[in-house]
PDB file of N, CA and C in Angstrom:
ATOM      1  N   UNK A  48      -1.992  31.915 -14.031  1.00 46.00           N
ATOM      2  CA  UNK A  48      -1.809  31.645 -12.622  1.00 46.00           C
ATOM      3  C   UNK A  48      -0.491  32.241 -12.146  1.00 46.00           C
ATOM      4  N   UNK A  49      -0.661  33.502 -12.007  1.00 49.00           N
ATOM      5  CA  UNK A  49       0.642  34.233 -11.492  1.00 49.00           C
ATOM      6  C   UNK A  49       1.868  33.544 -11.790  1.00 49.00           C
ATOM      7  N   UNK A  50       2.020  33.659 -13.251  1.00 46.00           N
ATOM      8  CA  UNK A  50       3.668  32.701 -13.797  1.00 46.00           C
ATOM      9  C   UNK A  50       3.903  31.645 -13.540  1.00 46.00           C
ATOM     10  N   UNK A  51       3.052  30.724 -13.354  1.00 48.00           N
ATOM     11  CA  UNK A  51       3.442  29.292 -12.320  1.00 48.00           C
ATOM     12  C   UNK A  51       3.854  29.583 -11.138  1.00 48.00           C
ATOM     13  N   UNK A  52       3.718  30.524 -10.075  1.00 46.00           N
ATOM     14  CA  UNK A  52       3.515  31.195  -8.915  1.00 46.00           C
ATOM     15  C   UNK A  52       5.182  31.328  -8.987  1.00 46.00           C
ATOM     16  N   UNK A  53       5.734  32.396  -9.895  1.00 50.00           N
ATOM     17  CA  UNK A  53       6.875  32.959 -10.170  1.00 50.00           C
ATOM     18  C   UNK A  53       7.522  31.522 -10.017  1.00 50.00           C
ATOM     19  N   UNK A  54       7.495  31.097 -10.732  1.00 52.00           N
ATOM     20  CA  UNK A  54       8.592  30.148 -11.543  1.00 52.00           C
ATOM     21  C   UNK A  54       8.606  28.922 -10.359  1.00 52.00           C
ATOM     22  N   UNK A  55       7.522  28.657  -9.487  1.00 76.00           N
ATOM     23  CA  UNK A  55       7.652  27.981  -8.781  1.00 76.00           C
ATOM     24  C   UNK A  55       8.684  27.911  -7.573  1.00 76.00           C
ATOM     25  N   UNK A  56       9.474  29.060  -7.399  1.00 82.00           N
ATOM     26  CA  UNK A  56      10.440  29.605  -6.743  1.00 82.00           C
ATOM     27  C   UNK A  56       9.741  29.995  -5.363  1.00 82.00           C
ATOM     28  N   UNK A  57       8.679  30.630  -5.422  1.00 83.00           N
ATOM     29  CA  UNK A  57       7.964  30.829  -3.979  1.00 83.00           C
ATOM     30  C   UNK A  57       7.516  29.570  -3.201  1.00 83.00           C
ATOM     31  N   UNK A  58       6.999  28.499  -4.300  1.00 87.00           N
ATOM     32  CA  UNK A  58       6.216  27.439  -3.712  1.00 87.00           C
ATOM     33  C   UNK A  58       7.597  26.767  -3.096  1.00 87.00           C
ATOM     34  N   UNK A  59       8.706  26.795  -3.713  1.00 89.00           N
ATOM     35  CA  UNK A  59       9.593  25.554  -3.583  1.00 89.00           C
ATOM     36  C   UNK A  59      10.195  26.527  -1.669  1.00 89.00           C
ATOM     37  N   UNK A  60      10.340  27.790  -1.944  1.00 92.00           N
ATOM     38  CA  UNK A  60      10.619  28.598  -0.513  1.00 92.00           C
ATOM     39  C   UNK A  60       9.338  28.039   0.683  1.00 92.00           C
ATOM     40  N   UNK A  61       8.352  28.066   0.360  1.00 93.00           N
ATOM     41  CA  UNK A  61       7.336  27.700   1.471  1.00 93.00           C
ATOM     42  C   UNK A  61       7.170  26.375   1.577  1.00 93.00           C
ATOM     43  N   UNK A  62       7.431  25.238   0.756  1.00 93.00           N
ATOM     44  CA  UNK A  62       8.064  23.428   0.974  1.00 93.00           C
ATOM     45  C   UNK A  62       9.082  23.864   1.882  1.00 93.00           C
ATOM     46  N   UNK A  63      10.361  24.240   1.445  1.00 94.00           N
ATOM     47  CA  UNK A  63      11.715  24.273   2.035  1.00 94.00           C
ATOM     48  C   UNK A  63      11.209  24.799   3.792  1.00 94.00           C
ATOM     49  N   UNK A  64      10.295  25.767   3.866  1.00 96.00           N
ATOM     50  CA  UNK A  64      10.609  26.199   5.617  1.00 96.00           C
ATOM     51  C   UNK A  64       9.506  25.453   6.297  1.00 96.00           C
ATOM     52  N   UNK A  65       8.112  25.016   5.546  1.00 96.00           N
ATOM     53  CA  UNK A  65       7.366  24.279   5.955  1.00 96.00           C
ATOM     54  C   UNK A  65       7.869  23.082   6.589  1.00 96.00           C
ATOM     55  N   UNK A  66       9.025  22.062   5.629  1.00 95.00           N
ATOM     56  CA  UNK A  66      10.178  20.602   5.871  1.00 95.00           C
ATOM     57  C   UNK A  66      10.693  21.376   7.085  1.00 95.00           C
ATOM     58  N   UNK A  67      11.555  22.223   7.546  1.00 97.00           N
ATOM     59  CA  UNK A  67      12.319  23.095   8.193  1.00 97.00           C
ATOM     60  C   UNK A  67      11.745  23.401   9.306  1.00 97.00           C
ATOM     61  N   UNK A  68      10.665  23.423   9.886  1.00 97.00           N
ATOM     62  CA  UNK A  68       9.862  23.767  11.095  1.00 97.00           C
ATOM     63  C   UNK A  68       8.553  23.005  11.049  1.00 97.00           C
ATOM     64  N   UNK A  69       8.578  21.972  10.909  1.00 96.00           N
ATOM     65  CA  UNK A  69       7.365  21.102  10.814  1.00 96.00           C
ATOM     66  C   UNK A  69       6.843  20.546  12.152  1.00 96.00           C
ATOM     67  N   UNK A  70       8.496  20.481  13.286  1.00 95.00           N
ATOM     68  CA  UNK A  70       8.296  20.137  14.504  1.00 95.00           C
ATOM     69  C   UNK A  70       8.039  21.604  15.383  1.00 95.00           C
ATOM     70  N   UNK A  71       7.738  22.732  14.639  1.00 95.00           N
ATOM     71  CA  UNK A  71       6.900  23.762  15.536  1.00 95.00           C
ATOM     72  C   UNK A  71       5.206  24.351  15.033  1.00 95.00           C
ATOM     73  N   UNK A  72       5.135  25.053  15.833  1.00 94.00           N
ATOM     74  CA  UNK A  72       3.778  25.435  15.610  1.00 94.00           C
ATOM     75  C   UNK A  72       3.499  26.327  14.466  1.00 94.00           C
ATOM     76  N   UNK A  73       3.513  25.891  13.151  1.00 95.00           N
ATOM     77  CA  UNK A  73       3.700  26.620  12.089  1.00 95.00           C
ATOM     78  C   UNK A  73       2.207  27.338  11.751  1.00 95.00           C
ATOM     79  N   UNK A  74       1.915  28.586  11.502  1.00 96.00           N
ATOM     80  CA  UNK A  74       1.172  29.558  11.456  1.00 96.00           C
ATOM     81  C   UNK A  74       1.300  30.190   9.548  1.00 96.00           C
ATOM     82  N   UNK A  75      -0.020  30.489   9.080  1.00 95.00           N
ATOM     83  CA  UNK A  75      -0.123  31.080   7.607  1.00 95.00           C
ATOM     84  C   UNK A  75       0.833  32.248   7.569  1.00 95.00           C
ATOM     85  N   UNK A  76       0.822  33.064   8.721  1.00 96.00           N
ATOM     86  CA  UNK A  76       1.241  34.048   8.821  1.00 96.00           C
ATOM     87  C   UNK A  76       3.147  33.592   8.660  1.00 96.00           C
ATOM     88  N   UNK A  77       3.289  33.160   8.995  1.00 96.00           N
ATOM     89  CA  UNK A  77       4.953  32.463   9.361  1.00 96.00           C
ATOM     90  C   UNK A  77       5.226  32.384   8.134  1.00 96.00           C
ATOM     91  N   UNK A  78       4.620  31.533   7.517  1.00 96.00           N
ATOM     92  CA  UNK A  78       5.018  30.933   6.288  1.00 96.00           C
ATOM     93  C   UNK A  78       4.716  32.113   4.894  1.00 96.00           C
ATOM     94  N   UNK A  79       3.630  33.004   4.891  1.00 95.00           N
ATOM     95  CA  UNK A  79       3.622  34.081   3.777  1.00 95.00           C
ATOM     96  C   UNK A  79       4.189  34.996   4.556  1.00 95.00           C
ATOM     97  N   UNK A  80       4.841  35.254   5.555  1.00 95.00           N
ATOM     98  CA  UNK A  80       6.135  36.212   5.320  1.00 95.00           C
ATOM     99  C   UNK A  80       7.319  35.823   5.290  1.00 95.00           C
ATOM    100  N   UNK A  81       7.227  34.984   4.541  1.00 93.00           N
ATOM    101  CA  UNK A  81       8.469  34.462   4.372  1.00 93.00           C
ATOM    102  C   UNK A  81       8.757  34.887   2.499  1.00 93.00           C
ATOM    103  N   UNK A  82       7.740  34.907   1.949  1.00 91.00           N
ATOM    104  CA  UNK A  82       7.051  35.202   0.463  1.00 91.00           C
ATOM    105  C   UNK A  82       6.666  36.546   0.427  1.00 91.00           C
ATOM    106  N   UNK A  83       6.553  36.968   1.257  1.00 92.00           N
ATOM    107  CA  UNK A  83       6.087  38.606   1.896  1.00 92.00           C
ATOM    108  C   UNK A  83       4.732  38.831   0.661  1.00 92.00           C
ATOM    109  N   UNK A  84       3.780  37.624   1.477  1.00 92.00           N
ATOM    110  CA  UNK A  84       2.243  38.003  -0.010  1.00 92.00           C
ATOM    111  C   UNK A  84       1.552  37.733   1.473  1.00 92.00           C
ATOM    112  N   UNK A  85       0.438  38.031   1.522  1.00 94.00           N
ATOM    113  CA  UNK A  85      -0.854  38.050   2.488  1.00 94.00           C
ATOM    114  C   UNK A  85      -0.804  36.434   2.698  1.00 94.00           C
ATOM    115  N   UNK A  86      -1.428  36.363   3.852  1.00 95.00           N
ATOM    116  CA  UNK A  86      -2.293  34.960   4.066  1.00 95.00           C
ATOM    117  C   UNK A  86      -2.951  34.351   2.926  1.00 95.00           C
ATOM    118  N   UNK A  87      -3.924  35.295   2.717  1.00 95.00           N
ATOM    119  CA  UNK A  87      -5.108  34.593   1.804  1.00 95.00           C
ATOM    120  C   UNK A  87      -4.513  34.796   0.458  1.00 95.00           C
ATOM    121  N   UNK A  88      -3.182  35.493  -0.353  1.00 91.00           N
ATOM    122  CA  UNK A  88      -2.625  34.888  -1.378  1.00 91.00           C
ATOM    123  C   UNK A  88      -1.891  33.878  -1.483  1.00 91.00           C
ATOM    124  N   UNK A  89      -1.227  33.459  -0.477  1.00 92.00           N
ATOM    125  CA  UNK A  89      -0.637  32.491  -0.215  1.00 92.00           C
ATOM    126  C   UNK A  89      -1.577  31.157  -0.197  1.00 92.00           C
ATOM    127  N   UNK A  90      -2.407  31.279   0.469  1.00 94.00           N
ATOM    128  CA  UNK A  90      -3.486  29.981   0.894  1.00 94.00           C
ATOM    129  C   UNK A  90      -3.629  29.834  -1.089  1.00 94.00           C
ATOM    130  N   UNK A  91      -4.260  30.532  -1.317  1.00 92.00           N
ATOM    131  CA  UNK A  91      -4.230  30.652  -2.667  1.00 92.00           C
ATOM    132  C   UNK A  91      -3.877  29.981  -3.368  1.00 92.00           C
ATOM    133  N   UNK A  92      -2.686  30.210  -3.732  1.00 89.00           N
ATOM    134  CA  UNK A  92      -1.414  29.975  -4.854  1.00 89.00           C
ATOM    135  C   UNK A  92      -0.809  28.398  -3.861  1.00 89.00           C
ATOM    136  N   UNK A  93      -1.086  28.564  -3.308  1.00 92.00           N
ATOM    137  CA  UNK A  93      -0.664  27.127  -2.779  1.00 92.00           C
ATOM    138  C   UNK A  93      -1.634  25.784  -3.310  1.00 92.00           C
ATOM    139  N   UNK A  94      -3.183  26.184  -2.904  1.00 92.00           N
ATOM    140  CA  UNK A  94      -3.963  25.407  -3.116  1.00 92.00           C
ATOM    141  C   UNK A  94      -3.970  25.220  -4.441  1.00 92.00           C
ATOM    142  N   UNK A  95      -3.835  25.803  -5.553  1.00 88.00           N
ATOM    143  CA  UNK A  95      -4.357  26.014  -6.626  1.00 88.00           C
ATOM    144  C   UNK A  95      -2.577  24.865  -7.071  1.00 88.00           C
ATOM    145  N   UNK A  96      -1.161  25.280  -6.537  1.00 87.00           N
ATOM    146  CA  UNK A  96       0.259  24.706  -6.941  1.00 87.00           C
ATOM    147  C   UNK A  96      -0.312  23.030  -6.409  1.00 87.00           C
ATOM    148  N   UNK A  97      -0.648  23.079  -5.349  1.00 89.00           N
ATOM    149  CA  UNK A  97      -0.630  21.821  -4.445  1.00 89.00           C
ATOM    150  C   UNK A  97      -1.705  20.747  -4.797  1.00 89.00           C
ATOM    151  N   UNK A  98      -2.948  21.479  -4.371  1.00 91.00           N
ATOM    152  CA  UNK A  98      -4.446  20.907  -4.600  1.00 91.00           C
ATOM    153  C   UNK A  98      -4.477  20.556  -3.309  1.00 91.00           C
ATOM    154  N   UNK A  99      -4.310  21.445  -2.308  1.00 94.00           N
ATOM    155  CA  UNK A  99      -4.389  20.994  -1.230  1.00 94.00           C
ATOM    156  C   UNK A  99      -4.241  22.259  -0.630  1.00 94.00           C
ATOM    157  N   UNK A 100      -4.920  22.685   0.605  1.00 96.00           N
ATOM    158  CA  UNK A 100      -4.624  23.838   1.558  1.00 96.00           C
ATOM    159  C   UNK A 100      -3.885  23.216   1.783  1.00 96.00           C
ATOM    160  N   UNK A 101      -2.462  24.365   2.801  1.00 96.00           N
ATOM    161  CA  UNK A 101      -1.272  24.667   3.320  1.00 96.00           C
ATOM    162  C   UNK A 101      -1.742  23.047   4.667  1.00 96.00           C
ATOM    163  N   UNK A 102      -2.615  23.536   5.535  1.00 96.00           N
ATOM    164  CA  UNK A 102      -3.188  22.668   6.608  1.00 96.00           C
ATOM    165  C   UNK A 102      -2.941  21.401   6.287  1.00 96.00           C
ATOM    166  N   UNK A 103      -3.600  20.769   5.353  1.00 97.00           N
ATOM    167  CA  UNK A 103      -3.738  19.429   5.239  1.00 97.00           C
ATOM    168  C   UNK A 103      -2.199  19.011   4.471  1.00 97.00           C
ATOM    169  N   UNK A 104      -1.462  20.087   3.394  1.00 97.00           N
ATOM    170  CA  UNK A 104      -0.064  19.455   3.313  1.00 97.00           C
ATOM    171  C   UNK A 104       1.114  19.082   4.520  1.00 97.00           C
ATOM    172  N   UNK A 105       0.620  20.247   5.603  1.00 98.00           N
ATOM    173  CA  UNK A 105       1.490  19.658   6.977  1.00 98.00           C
ATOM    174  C   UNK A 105       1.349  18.830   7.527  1.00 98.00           C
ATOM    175  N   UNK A 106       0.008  18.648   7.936  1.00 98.00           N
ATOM    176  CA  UNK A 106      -0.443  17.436   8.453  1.00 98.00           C
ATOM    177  C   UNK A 106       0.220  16.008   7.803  1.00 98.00           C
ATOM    178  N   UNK A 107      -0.205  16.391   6.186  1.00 98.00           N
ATOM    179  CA  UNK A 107       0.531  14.841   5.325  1.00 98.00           C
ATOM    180  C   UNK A 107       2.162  14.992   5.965  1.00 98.00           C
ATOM    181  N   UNK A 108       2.775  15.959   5.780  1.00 98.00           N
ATOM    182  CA  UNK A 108       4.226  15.983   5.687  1.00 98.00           C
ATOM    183  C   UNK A 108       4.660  15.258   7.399  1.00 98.00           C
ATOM    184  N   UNK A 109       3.782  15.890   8.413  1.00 98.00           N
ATOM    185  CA  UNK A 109       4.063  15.494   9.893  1.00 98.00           C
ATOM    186  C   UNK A 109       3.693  13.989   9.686  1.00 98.00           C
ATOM    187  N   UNK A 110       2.696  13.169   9.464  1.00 99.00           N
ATOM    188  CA  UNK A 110       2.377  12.290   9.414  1.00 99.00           C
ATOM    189  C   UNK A 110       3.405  11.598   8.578  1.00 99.00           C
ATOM    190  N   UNK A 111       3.878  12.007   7.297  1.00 98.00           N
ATOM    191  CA  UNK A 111       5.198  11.017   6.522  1.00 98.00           C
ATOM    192  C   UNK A 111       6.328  11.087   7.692  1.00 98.00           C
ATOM    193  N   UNK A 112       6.591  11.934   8.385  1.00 98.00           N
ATOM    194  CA  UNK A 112       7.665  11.965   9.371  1.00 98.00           C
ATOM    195  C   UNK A 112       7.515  11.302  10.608  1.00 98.00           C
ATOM    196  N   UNK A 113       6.441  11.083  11.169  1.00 98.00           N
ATOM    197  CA  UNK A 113       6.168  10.319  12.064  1.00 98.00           C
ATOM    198  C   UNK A 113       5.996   8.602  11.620  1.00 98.00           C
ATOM    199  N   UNK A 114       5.845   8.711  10.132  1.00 98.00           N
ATOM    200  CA  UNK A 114       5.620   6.486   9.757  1.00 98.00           C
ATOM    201  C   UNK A 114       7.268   6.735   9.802  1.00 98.00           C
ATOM    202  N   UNK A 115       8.085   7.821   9.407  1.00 98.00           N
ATOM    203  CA  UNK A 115       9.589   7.096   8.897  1.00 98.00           C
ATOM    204  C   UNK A 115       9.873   7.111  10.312  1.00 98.00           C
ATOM    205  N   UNK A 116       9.598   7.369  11.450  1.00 98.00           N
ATOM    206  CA  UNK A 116      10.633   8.213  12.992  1.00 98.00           C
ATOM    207  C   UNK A 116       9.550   6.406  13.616  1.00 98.00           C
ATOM    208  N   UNK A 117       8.597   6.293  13.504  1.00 98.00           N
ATOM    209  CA  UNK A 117       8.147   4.709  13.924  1.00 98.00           C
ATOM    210  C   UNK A 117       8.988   3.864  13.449  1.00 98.00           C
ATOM    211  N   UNK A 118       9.160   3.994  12.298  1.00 97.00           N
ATOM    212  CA  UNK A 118       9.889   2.888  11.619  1.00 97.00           C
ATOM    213  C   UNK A 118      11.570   2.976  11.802  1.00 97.00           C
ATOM    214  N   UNK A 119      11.987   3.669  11.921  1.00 97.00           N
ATOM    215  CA  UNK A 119      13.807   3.933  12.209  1.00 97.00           C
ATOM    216  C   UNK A 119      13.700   4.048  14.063  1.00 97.00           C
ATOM    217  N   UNK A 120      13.290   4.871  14.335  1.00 97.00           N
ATOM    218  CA  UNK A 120      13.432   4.672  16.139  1.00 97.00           C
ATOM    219  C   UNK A 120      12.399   4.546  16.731  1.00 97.00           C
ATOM    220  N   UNK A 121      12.602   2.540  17.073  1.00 95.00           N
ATOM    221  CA  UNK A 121      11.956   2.181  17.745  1.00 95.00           C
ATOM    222  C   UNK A 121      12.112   2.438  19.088  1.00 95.00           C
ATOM    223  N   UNK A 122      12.797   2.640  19.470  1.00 96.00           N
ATOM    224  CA  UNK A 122      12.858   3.419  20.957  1.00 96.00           C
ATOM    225  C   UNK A 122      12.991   4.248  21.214  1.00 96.00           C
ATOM    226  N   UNK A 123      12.022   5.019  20.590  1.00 98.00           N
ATOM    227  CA  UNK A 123      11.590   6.407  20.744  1.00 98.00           C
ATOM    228  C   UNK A 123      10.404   6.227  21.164  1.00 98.00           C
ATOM    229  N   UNK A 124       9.686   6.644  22.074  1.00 98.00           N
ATOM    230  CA  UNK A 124       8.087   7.098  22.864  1.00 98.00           C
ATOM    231  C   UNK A 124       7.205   7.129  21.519  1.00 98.00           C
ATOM    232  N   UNK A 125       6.212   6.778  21.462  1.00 98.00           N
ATOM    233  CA  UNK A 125       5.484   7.487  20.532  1.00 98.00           C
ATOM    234  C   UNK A 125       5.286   8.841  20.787  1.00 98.00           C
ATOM    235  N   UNK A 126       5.129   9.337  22.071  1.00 98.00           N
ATOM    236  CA  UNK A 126       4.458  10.740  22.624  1.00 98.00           C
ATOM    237  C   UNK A 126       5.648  10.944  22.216  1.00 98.00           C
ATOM    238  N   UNK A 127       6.702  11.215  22.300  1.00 98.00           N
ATOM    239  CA  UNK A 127       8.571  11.914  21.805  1.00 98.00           C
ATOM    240  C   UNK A 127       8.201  12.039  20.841  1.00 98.00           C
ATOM    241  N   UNK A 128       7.792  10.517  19.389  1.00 98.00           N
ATOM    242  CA  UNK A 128       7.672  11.064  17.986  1.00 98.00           C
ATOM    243  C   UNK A 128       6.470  12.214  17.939  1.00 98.00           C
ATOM    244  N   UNK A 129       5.427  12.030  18.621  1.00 98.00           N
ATOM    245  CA  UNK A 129       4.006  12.928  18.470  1.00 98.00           C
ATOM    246  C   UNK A 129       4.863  14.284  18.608  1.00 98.00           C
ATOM    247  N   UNK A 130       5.178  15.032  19.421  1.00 98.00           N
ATOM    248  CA  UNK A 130       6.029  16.643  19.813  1.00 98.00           C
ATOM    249  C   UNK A 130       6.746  16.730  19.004  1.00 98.00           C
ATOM    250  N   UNK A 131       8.148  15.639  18.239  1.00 97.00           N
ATOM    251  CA  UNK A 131       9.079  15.333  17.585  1.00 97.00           C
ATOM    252  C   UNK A 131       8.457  16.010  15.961  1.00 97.00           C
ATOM    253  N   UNK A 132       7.152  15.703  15.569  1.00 98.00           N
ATOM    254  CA  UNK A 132       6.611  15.837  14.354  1.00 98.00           C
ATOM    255  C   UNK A 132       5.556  16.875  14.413  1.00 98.00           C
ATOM    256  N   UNK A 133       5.472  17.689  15.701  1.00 97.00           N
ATOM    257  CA  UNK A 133       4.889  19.310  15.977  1.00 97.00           C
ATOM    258  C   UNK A 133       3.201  18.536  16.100  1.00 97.00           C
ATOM    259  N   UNK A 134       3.238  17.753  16.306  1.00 97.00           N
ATOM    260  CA  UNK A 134       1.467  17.259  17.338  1.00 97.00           C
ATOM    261  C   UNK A 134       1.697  18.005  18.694  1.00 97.00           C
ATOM    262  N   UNK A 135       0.696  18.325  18.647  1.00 96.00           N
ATOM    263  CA  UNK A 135       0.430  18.475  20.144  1.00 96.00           C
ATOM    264  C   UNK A 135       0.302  18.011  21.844  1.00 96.00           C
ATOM    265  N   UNK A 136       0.387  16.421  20.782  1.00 97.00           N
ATOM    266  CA  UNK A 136       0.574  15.338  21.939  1.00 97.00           C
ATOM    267  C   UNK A 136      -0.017  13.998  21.501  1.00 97.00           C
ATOM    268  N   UNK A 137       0.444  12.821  22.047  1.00 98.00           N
ATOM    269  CA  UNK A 137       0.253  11.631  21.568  1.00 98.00           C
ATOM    270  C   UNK A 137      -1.081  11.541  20.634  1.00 98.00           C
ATOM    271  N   UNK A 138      -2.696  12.088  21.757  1.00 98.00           N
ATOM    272  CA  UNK A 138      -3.801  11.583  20.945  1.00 98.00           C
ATOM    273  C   UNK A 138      -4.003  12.442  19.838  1.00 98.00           C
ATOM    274  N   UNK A 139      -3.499  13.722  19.687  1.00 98.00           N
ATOM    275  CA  UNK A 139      -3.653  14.295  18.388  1.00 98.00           C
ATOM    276  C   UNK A 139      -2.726  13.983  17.134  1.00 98.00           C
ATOM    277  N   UNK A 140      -1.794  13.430  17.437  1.00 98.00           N
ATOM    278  CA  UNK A 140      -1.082  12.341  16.523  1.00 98.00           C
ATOM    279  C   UNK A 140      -2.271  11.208  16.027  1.00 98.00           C
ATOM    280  N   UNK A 141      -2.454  10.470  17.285  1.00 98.00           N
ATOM    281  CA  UNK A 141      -3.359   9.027  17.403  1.00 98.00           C
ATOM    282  C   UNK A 141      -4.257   9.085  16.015  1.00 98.00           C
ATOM    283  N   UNK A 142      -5.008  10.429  16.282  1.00 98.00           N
ATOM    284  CA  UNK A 142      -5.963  10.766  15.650  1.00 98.00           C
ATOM    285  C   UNK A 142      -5.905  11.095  14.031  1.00 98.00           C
ATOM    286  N   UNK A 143      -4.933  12.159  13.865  1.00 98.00           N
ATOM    287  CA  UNK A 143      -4.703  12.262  12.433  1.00 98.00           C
ATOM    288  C   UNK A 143      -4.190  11.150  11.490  1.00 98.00           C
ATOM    289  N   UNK A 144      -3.040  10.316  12.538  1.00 98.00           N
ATOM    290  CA  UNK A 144      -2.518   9.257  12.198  1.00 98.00           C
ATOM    291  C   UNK A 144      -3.575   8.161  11.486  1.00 98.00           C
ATOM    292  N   UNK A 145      -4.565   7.823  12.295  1.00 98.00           N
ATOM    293  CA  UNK A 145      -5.933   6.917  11.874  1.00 98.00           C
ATOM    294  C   UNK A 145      -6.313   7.617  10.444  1.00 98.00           C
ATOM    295  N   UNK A 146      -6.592   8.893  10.856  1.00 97.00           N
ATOM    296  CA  UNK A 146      -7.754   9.272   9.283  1.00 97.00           C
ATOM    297  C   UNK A 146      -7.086   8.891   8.230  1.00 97.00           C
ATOM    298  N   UNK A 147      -5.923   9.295   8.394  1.00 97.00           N
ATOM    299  CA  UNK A 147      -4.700   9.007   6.924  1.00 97.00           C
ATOM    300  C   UNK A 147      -4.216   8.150   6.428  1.00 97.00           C
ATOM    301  N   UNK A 148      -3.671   7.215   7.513  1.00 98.00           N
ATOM    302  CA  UNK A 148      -3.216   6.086   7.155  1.00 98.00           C
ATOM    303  C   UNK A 148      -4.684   4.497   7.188  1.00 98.00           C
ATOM    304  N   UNK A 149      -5.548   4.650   8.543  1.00 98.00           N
ATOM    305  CA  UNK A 149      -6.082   3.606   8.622  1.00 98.00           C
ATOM    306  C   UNK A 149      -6.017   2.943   9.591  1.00 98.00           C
ATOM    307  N   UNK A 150      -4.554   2.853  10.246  1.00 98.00           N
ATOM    308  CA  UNK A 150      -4.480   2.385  11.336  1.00 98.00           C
ATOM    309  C   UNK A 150      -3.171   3.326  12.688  1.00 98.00           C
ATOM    310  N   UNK A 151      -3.286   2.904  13.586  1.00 98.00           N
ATOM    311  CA  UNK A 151      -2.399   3.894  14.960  1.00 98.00           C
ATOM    312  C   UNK A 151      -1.348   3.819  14.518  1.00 98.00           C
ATOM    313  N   UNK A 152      -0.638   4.796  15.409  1.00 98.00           N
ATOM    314  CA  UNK A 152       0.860   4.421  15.172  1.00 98.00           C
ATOM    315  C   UNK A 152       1.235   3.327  15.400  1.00 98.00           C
ATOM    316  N   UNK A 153       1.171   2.787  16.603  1.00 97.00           N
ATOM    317  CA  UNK A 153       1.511   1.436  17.685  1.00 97.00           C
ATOM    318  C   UNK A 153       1.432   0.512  16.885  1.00 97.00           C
ATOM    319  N   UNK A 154       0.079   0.272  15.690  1.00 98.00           N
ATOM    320  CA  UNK A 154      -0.173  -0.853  15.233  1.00 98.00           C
ATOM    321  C   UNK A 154       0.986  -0.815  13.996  1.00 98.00           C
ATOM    322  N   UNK A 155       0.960   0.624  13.176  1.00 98.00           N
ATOM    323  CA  UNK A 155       1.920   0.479  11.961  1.00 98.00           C
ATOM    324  C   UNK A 155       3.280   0.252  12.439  1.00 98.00           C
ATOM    325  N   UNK A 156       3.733   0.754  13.827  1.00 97.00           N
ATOM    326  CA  UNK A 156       4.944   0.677  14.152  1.00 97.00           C
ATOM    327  C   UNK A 156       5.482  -1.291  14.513  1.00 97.00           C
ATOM    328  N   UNK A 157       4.488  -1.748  14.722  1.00 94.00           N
ATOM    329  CA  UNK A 157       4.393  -3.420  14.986  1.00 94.00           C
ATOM    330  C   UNK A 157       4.064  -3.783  13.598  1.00 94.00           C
ATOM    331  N   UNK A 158       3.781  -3.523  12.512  1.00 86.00           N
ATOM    332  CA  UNK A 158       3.080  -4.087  11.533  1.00 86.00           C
ATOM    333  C   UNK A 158       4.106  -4.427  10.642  1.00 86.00           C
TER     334      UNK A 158
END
């Protein structure tokens, strides 16, 4: 498997800018030129390091950042944390938030 995808040195570069821009609109393309390998090697070597497409690790990572940003600032909007954690807006937070965790923000943020 391509050296442990060179010594794990690429994977740990595409964690590091993925954490680093999580509150923008992060693109395959963004992130494998940063590794300067194609899209679809990247998707790759990720899935195969991770067990997870690139997609669904952001999503987890936005979603861990949005339970800690509920839980430390409570007076913060939810819609502020939703943009804050690169959603698109409150209900597309709402939404991913449910599949993953189980329950809304509102409710984990009261819970």
């Amino acid at each position: 498997m391509v050296v442990w995808w060179i010594k794990s040195r690429s994977l740990r570069v595409a964690i590091d800018y993925i954490q680093a821009h999580l509150n923008e609109k992060l693109t395959l393309d963004a992130i494998a030129s940063q590794l300067n390998i194609s899209q679809y090697h990247f998707c790759e070597l990720f899935k195969k390091s991770m067990g997870m497409p690139p997609y669904e690790y952001v999503l987890r990572q936005r979603i861990e950042r949005a339970k800690e940003l509920l839980q430390t600032k409570k007076e913060m909007a939810i819609v502020d944390i939703a943009l804050e954690c690169g959603f698109a807006n409150q209900t597309h937070l709402n939404k991913h938030f449910r599949k993953l965790t189980g329950t809304t923000p509102k409710a984990y943020r009261n819970g």
